[in-house]
Amino acid sequence: SSSTTTTPFCPPFPNNTTLQHYLASIAPPRELICPITQELLRDPVIATDGHTYERNSLITWFEGMGRTRSPVTNSLLEDTSVERLVT
């Protein structure tokens, strides 16, 4: 019977700094991440606060939860109408 050794797909990183550099190198830019869901934007819209969000998440934020403040800055928004979202 022969014994085979397998190499792990991703060997352990020598230290946390190396790991953090690697993770930063493969992560999408923050500009492509929705601040509400923390997921990659698929249907981005710009709200009146100037920040970009995932459309469905922002609609839920305003209409489903009745919020009138920016998810990012917590500033009161004058206009939270879905029709005003810039695509």
Tab-separated table of N, CA, C and O in Angstrom:
chain	number	residue	atom	x	y	z
A	1	SER	N	0.844	-1.173	0.000
A	1	SER	CA	0.000	0.000	0.000
A	1	SER	C	0.882	1.225	0.000
A	1	SER	O	1.851	1.325	0.731
A	2	SER	N	0.540	2.169	-0.863
A	2	SER	CA	1.350	3.387	-0.949
A	2	SER	C	0.630	4.548	-0.280
A	2	SER	O	-0.591	4.635	-0.285
A	3	SER	N	1.403	5.402	0.289
A	3	SER	CA	0.860	6.563	0.990
A	3	SER	C	1.078	7.794	0.125
A	3	SER	O	2.163	8.018	-0.394
A	4	THR	N	0.022	8.576	-0.046
A	4	THR	CA	0.163	9.805	-0.819
A	4	THR	C	-0.049	10.997	0.099
A	4	THR	O	-0.879	10.977	0.999
A	5	THR	N	0.710	12.000	-0.146
A	5	THR	CA	0.597	13.229	0.627
A	5	THR	C	-0.032	14.289	-0.261
A	5	THR	O	0.375	14.465	-1.401
A	6	THR	N	-1.027	14.966	0.276
A	6	THR	CA	-1.659	16.033	-0.498
A	6	THR	C	-1.248	17.376	0.067
A	6	THR	O	-1.102	17.548	1.270
A	7	THR	N	-1.035	18.307	-0.828
A	7	THR	CA	-0.691	19.666	-0.434
A	7	THR	C	-1.992	20.435	-0.274
A	7	THR	O	-2.874	20.347	-1.129
A	8	PRO	N	-2.119	21.177	0.818
A	8	PRO	CA	-3.351	21.953	0.983
A	8	PRO	C	-3.519	22.963	-0.149
A	8	PRO	O	-2.536	23.452	-0.704
A	9	PHE	N	-4.760	23.248	-0.503
A	9	PHE	CA	-5.055	24.189	-1.583
A	9	PHE	C	-4.442	25.552	-1.271
A	9	PHE	O	-3.856	26.192	-2.105
A	10	CYS	N	-4.593	26.013	-0.061
A	10	CYS	CA	-4.045	27.305	0.344
A	10	CYS	C	-3.214	27.094	1.602
A	10	CYS	O	-3.756	26.890	2.685
A	11	PRO	N	-1.921	27.118	1.467
A	11	PRO	CA	-1.085	26.909	2.659
A	11	PRO	C	-1.306	28.041	3.659
A	11	PRO	O	-1.709	29.132	3.275
A	12	PRO	N	-1.061	27.797	4.918
A	12	PRO	CA	-1.272	28.848	5.920
A	12	PRO	C	-0.353	30.041	5.663
A	12	PRO	O	0.750	29.894	5.141
A	13	PHE	N	-0.836	31.204	6.020
A	13	PHE	CA	-0.038	32.411	5.871
A	13	PHE	C	0.942	32.511	7.032
A	13	PHE	O	0.621	32.127	8.154
A	14	PRO	N	2.130	33.040	6.774
A	14	PRO	CA	3.149	33.089	7.829
A	14	PRO	C	2.776	34.014	8.991
A	14	PRO	O	3.215	33.813	10.114
A	15	ASN	N	1.945	35.043	8.692
A	15	ASN	CA	1.526	35.958	9.757
A	15	ASN	C	0.254	36.679	9.339
A	15	ASN	O	-0.168	36.603	8.179
A	16	ASN	N	-0.353	37.385	10.273
A	16	ASN	CA	-1.625	38.058	10.020
A	16	ASN	C	-1.468	39.192	9.006
A	16	ASN	O	-2.364	39.439	8.200
A	17	THR	N	-0.342	39.868	9.004
A	17	THR	CA	-0.117	40.962	8.058
A	17	THR	C	-0.145	40.448	6.624
A	17	THR	O	-0.770	41.053	5.754
A	18	THR	N	0.511	39.337	6.386
A	18	THR	CA	0.514	38.735	5.054
A	18	THR	C	-0.895	38.329	4.650
A	18	THR	O	-1.314	38.553	3.508
A	19	LEU	N	-1.637	37.765	5.568
A	19	LEU	CA	-3.023	37.383	5.299
A	19	LEU	C	-3.856	38.609	4.935
A	19	LEU	O	-4.605	38.595	3.956
A	20	GLN	N	-3.743	39.689	5.696
A	20	GLN	CA	-4.523	40.903	5.436
A	20	GLN	C	-4.172	41.518	4.081
A	20	GLN	O	-5.058	41.986	3.358
A	21	HIS	N	-2.902	41.506	3.705
A	21	HIS	CA	-2.495	42.010	2.390
A	21	HIS	C	-3.104	41.162	1.276
A	21	HIS	O	-3.559	41.693	0.265
A	22	TYR	N	-3.101	39.864	1.470
A	22	TYR	CA	-3.692	38.982	0.467
A	22	TYR	C	-5.188	39.240	0.333
A	22	TYR	O	-5.708	39.379	-0.779
A	23	LEU	N	-5.893	39.321	1.452
A	23	LEU	CA	-7.334	39.559	1.410
A	23	LEU	C	-7.663	40.890	0.752
A	23	LEU	O	-8.611	40.994	-0.033
A	24	ALA	N	-6.876	41.914	1.023
A	24	ALA	CA	-7.097	43.223	0.405
A	24	ALA	C	-6.863	43.162	-1.103
A	24	ALA	O	-7.533	43.854	-1.873
A	25	SER	N	-5.943	42.320	-1.530
A	25	SER	CA	-5.623	42.245	-2.958
A	25	SER	C	-6.718	41.541	-3.766
A	25	SER	O	-6.830	41.770	-4.959
A	26	ILE	N	-7.514	40.700	-3.123
A	26	ILE	CA	-8.556	39.982	-3.860
A	26	ILE	C	-9.950	40.551	-3.617
A	26	ILE	O	-10.898	40.159	-4.278
A	27	ALA	N	-10.085	41.475	-2.692
A	27	ALA	CA	-11.389	42.058	-2.376
A	27	ALA	C	-11.775	43.093	-3.425
A	27	ALA	O	-10.923	43.810	-3.940
A	28	PRO	N	-13.074	43.194	-3.740
A	28	PRO	CA	-13.497	44.241	-4.673
A	28	PRO	C	-13.346	45.614	-4.016
A	28	PRO	O	-13.386	45.728	-2.789
A	29	PRO	N	-13.198	46.653	-4.805
A	29	PRO	CA	-13.095	48.002	-4.237
A	29	PRO	C	-14.347	48.349	-3.426
A	29	PRO	O	-15.455	47.938	-3.775
A	30	ARG	N	-14.183	49.104	-2.356
A	30	ARG	CA	-15.304	49.485	-1.492
A	30	ARG	C	-16.406	50.196	-2.278
A	30	ARG	O	-17.565	50.124	-1.921
A	31	GLU	N	-16.042	50.887	-3.346
A	31	GLU	CA	-17.024	51.612	-4.150
A	31	GLU	C	-18.019	50.667	-4.823
A	31	GLU	O	-19.082	51.095	-5.257
A	32	LEU	N	-17.673	49.394	-4.926
A	32	LEU	CA	-18.562	48.420	-5.561
A	32	LEU	C	-19.360	47.604	-4.554
A	32	LEU	O	-20.051	46.666	-4.928
A	33	ILE	N	-19.267	47.966	-3.283
A	33	ILE	CA	-19.958	47.247	-2.216
A	33	ILE	C	-21.081	48.119	-1.666
A	33	ILE	O	-20.881	49.290	-1.359
A	34	CYS	N	-22.269	47.556	-1.525
A	34	CYS	CA	-23.404	48.291	-0.961
A	34	CYS	C	-23.177	48.497	0.536
A	34	CYS	O	-22.915	47.536	1.258
A	35	PRO	N	-23.295	49.733	1.022
A	35	PRO	CA	-23.100	49.986	2.448
A	35	PRO	C	-24.167	49.342	3.334
A	35	PRO	O	-23.944	49.145	4.520
A	36	ILE	N	-25.316	49.014	2.769
A	36	ILE	CA	-26.380	48.389	3.563
A	36	ILE	C	-26.163	46.887	3.674
A	36	ILE	O	-26.175	46.326	4.762
A	37	THR	N	-25.962	46.226	2.542
A	37	THR	CA	-25.872	44.762	2.526
A	37	THR	C	-24.449	44.232	2.664
A	37	THR	O	-24.254	43.057	2.953
A	38	GLN	N	-23.468	45.083	2.386
A	38	GLN	CA	-22.060	44.680	2.354
A	38	GLN	C	-21.805	43.633	1.264
A	38	GLN	O	-20.908	42.816	1.373
A	39	GLU	N	-22.629	43.668	0.218
A	39	GLU	CA	-22.472	42.760	-0.915
A	39	GLU	C	-22.160	43.563	-2.171
A	39	GLU	O	-22.408	44.764	-2.232
A	40	LEU	N	-21.637	42.876	-3.179
A	40	LEU	CA	-21.299	43.490	-4.449
A	40	LEU	C	-22.558	44.095	-5.080
A	40	LEU	O	-23.614	43.471	-5.092
A	41	LEU	N	-22.433	45.316	-5.605
A	41	LEU	CA	-23.566	45.980	-6.245
A	41	LEU	C	-23.930	45.275	-7.544
A	41	LEU	O	-23.057	44.956	-8.351
A	42	ARG	N	-25.219	45.052	-7.744
A	42	ARG	CA	-25.705	44.446	-8.990
A	42	ARG	C	-26.630	45.393	-9.730
A	42	ARG	O	-26.676	45.399	-10.946
A	43	ASP	N	-27.417	46.178	-8.980
A	43	ASP	CA	-28.340	47.159	-9.556
A	43	ASP	C	-28.149	48.457	-8.775
A	43	ASP	O	-28.982	48.840	-7.969
A	44	PRO	N	-27.010	49.133	-8.994
A	44	PRO	CA	-26.682	50.296	-8.177
A	44	PRO	C	-27.510	51.527	-8.507
A	44	PRO	O	-27.864	51.767	-9.663
A	45	VAL	N	-27.821	52.294	-7.465
A	45	VAL	CA	-28.486	53.584	-7.605
A	45	VAL	C	-27.803	54.573	-6.663
A	45	VAL	O	-27.220	54.184	-5.659
A	46	ILE	N	-27.902	55.848	-7.009
A	46	ILE	CA	-27.335	56.895	-6.164
A	46	ILE	C	-28.487	57.606	-5.472
A	46	ILE	O	-29.402	58.107	-6.126
A	47	ALA	N	-28.440	57.651	-4.161
A	47	ALA	CA	-29.467	58.342	-3.385
A	47	ALA	C	-29.119	59.827	-3.300
A	47	ALA	O	-28.048	60.263	-3.728
A	48	THR	N	-30.031	60.602	-2.724
A	48	THR	CA	-29.809	62.049	-2.630
A	48	THR	C	-28.655	62.406	-1.699
A	48	THR	O	-28.218	63.555	-1.685
A	49	ASP	N	-28.150	61.449	-0.932
A	49	ASP	CA	-26.976	61.720	-0.094
A	49	ASP	C	-25.672	61.587	-0.883
A	49	ASP	O	-24.590	61.822	-0.358
A	50	GLY	N	-25.786	61.193	-2.167
A	50	GLY	CA	-24.612	61.058	-3.023
A	50	GLY	C	-23.918	59.711	-2.942
A	50	GLY	O	-22.951	59.461	-3.651
A	51	HIS	N	-24.399	58.817	-2.091
A	51	HIS	CA	-23.801	57.490	-1.955
A	51	HIS	C	-24.537	56.487	-2.836
A	51	HIS	O	-25.708	56.651	-3.157
A	52	THR	N	-23.822	55.440	-3.214
A	52	THR	CA	-24.370	54.404	-4.085
A	52	THR	C	-24.796	53.206	-3.259
A	52	THR	O	-24.070	52.773	-2.361
A	53	TYR	N	-25.974	52.667	-3.595
A	53	TYR	CA	-26.565	51.540	-2.867
A	53	TYR	C	-27.148	50.539	-3.849
A	53	TYR	O	-27.407	50.863	-5.001
A	54	GLU	N	-27.400	49.349	-3.371
A	54	GLU	CA	-28.162	48.354	-4.122
A	54	GLU	C	-29.620	48.812	-4.116
A	54	GLU	O	-30.171	49.158	-3.072
A	55	ARG	N	-30.231	48.889	-5.302
A	55	ARG	CA	-31.588	49.432	-5.439
A	55	ARG	C	-32.585	48.813	-4.450
A	55	ARG	O	-33.245	49.530	-3.690
A	56	ASN	N	-32.704	47.497	-4.440
A	56	ASN	CA	-33.704	46.856	-3.581
A	56	ASN	C	-33.449	47.120	-2.103
A	56	ASN	O	-34.390	47.278	-1.324
A	57	SER	N	-32.202	47.176	-1.709
A	57	SER	CA	-31.877	47.442	-0.312
A	57	SER	C	-32.272	48.856	0.089
A	57	SER	O	-32.783	49.079	1.188
A	58	LEU	N	-32.040	49.807	-0.799
A	58	LEU	CA	-32.388	51.188	-0.491
A	58	LEU	C	-33.904	51.380	-0.476
A	58	LEU	O	-34.436	52.099	0.380
A	59	ILE	N	-34.605	50.722	-1.389
A	59	ILE	CA	-36.072	50.791	-1.381
A	59	ILE	C	-36.609	50.230	-0.073
A	59	ILE	O	-37.492	50.816	0.558
A	60	THR	N	-36.059	49.107	0.366
A	60	THR	CA	-36.478	48.524	1.652
A	60	THR	C	-36.141	49.477	2.795
A	60	THR	O	-36.940	49.651	3.716
A	61	TRP	N	-34.970	50.102	2.752
A	61	TRP	CA	-34.546	51.048	3.784
A	61	TRP	C	-35.559	52.188	3.918
A	61	TRP	O	-35.967	52.543	5.011
A	62	PHE	N	-35.966	52.767	2.787
A	62	PHE	CA	-36.873	53.907	2.813
A	62	PHE	C	-38.334	53.503	2.968
A	62	PHE	O	-39.029	53.994	3.859
A	63	GLU	N	-38.805	52.616	2.100
A	63	GLU	CA	-40.232	52.295	2.075
A	63	GLU	C	-40.608	51.189	3.047
A	63	GLU	O	-41.606	51.294	3.748
A	64	GLY	N	-39.839	50.141	3.089
A	64	GLY	CA	-40.169	49.001	3.937
A	64	GLY	C	-39.936	49.253	5.412
A	64	GLY	O	-40.640	48.721	6.269
A	65	MET	N	-38.953	50.086	5.720
A	65	MET	CA	-38.618	50.349	7.118
A	65	MET	C	-38.990	51.773	7.542
A	65	MET	O	-38.851	52.132	8.708
A	66	GLY	N	-39.422	52.578	6.594
A	66	GLY	CA	-39.867	53.928	6.899
A	66	GLY	C	-38.773	54.879	7.345
A	66	GLY	O	-39.033	55.877	8.011
A	67	ARG	N	-37.558	54.616	6.964
A	67	ARG	CA	-36.444	55.459	7.381
A	67	ARG	C	-36.320	56.677	6.457
A	67	ARG	O	-36.613	56.597	5.273
A	68	THR	N	-35.865	57.781	7.016
A	68	THR	CA	-35.684	59.006	6.246
A	68	THR	C	-34.259	59.546	6.377
A	68	THR	O	-33.979	60.669	6.001
A	69	ARG	N	-33.373	58.728	6.911
A	69	ARG	CA	-31.979	59.136	7.099
A	69	ARG	C	-31.053	58.316	6.202
A	69	ARG	O	-31.363	57.196	5.833
A	70	SER	N	-29.916	58.911	5.891
A	70	SER	CA	-28.915	58.245	5.065
A	70	SER	C	-28.362	57.023	5.791
A	70	SER	O	-27.986	57.118	6.960
A	71	PRO	N	-28.279	55.880	5.111
A	71	PRO	CA	-27.665	54.695	5.722
A	71	PRO	C	-26.178	54.897	6.042
A	71	PRO	O	-25.640	54.242	6.921
A	72	VAL	N	-25.512	55.822	5.349
A	72	VAL	CA	-24.083	56.031	5.545
A	72	VAL	C	-23.799	57.134	6.561
A	72	VAL	O	-23.022	56.950	7.491
A	73	THR	N	-24.453	58.282	6.394
A	73	THR	CA	-24.125	59.441	7.229
A	73	THR	C	-25.103	59.670	8.376
A	73	THR	O	-24.823	60.447	9.272
A	74	ASN	N	-26.264	59.039	8.308
A	74	ASN	CA	-27.344	59.223	9.272
A	74	ASN	C	-27.944	60.629	9.202
A	74	ASN	O	-28.685	61.039	10.075
A	75	SER	N	-27.628	61.373	8.146
A	75	SER	CA	-28.207	62.704	7.956
A	75	SER	C	-29.640	62.569	7.461
A	75	SER	O	-29.960	61.653	6.698
A	76	LEU	N	-30.492	63.481	7.898
A	76	LEU	CA	-31.866	63.508	7.432
A	76	LEU	C	-31.868	63.852	5.952
A	76	LEU	O	-31.235	64.826	5.536
A	77	LEU	N	-32.551	63.046	5.156
A	77	LEU	CA	-32.613	63.278	3.713
A	77	LEU	C	-33.906	63.991	3.371
A	77	LEU	O	-34.984	63.611	3.840
A	78	GLU	N	-33.793	65.020	2.550
A	78	GLU	CA	-34.974	65.779	2.152
A	78	GLU	C	-35.876	64.959	1.241
A	78	GLU	O	-37.088	65.112	1.269
A	79	ASP	N	-35.284	64.116	0.421
A	79	ASP	CA	-36.060	63.341	-0.546
A	79	ASP	C	-35.665	61.883	-0.488
A	79	ASP	O	-34.519	61.531	-0.758
A	80	THR	N	-36.597	61.027	-0.121
A	80	THR	CA	-36.344	59.582	-0.084
A	80	THR	C	-37.210	58.846	-1.100
A	80	THR	O	-37.347	57.633	-1.021
A	81	SER	N	-37.761	59.570	-2.060
A	81	SER	CA	-38.624	58.929	-3.053
A	81	SER	C	-37.803	58.049	-3.987
A	81	SER	O	-36.704	58.416	-4.409
A	82	VAL	N	-38.342	56.908	-4.265
A	82	VAL	CA	-37.657	55.941	-5.124
A	82	VAL	C	-37.518	56.489	-6.544
A	82	VAL	O	-36.532	56.231	-7.222
A	83	GLU	N	-38.451	57.311	-6.962
A	83	GLU	CA	-38.404	57.871	-8.306
A	83	GLU	C	-37.197	58.774	-8.509
A	83	GLU	O	-36.756	59.004	-9.620
A	84	ARG	N	-36.654	59.316	-7.434
A	84	ARG	CA	-35.527	60.239	-7.521
A	84	ARG	C	-34.182	59.544	-7.526
A	84	ARG	O	-33.151	60.190	-7.619
A	85	LEU	N	-34.156	58.231	-7.414
A	85	LEU	CA	-32.891	57.501	-7.413
A	85	LEU	C	-32.251	57.581	-8.786
A	85	LEU	O	-32.915	57.412	-9.805
A	86	VAL	N	-30.976	57.866	-8.816
A	86	VAL	CA	-30.240	57.971	-10.081
A	86	VAL	C	-29.653	56.605	-10.400
A	86	VAL	O	-28.989	55.989	-9.574
A	87	THR	N	-29.933	56.146	-11.629
A	87	THR	CA	-29.401	54.833	-12.022
A	87	THR	C	-28.191	54.986	-12.907
A	87	THR	O	-27.901	56.010	-13.443
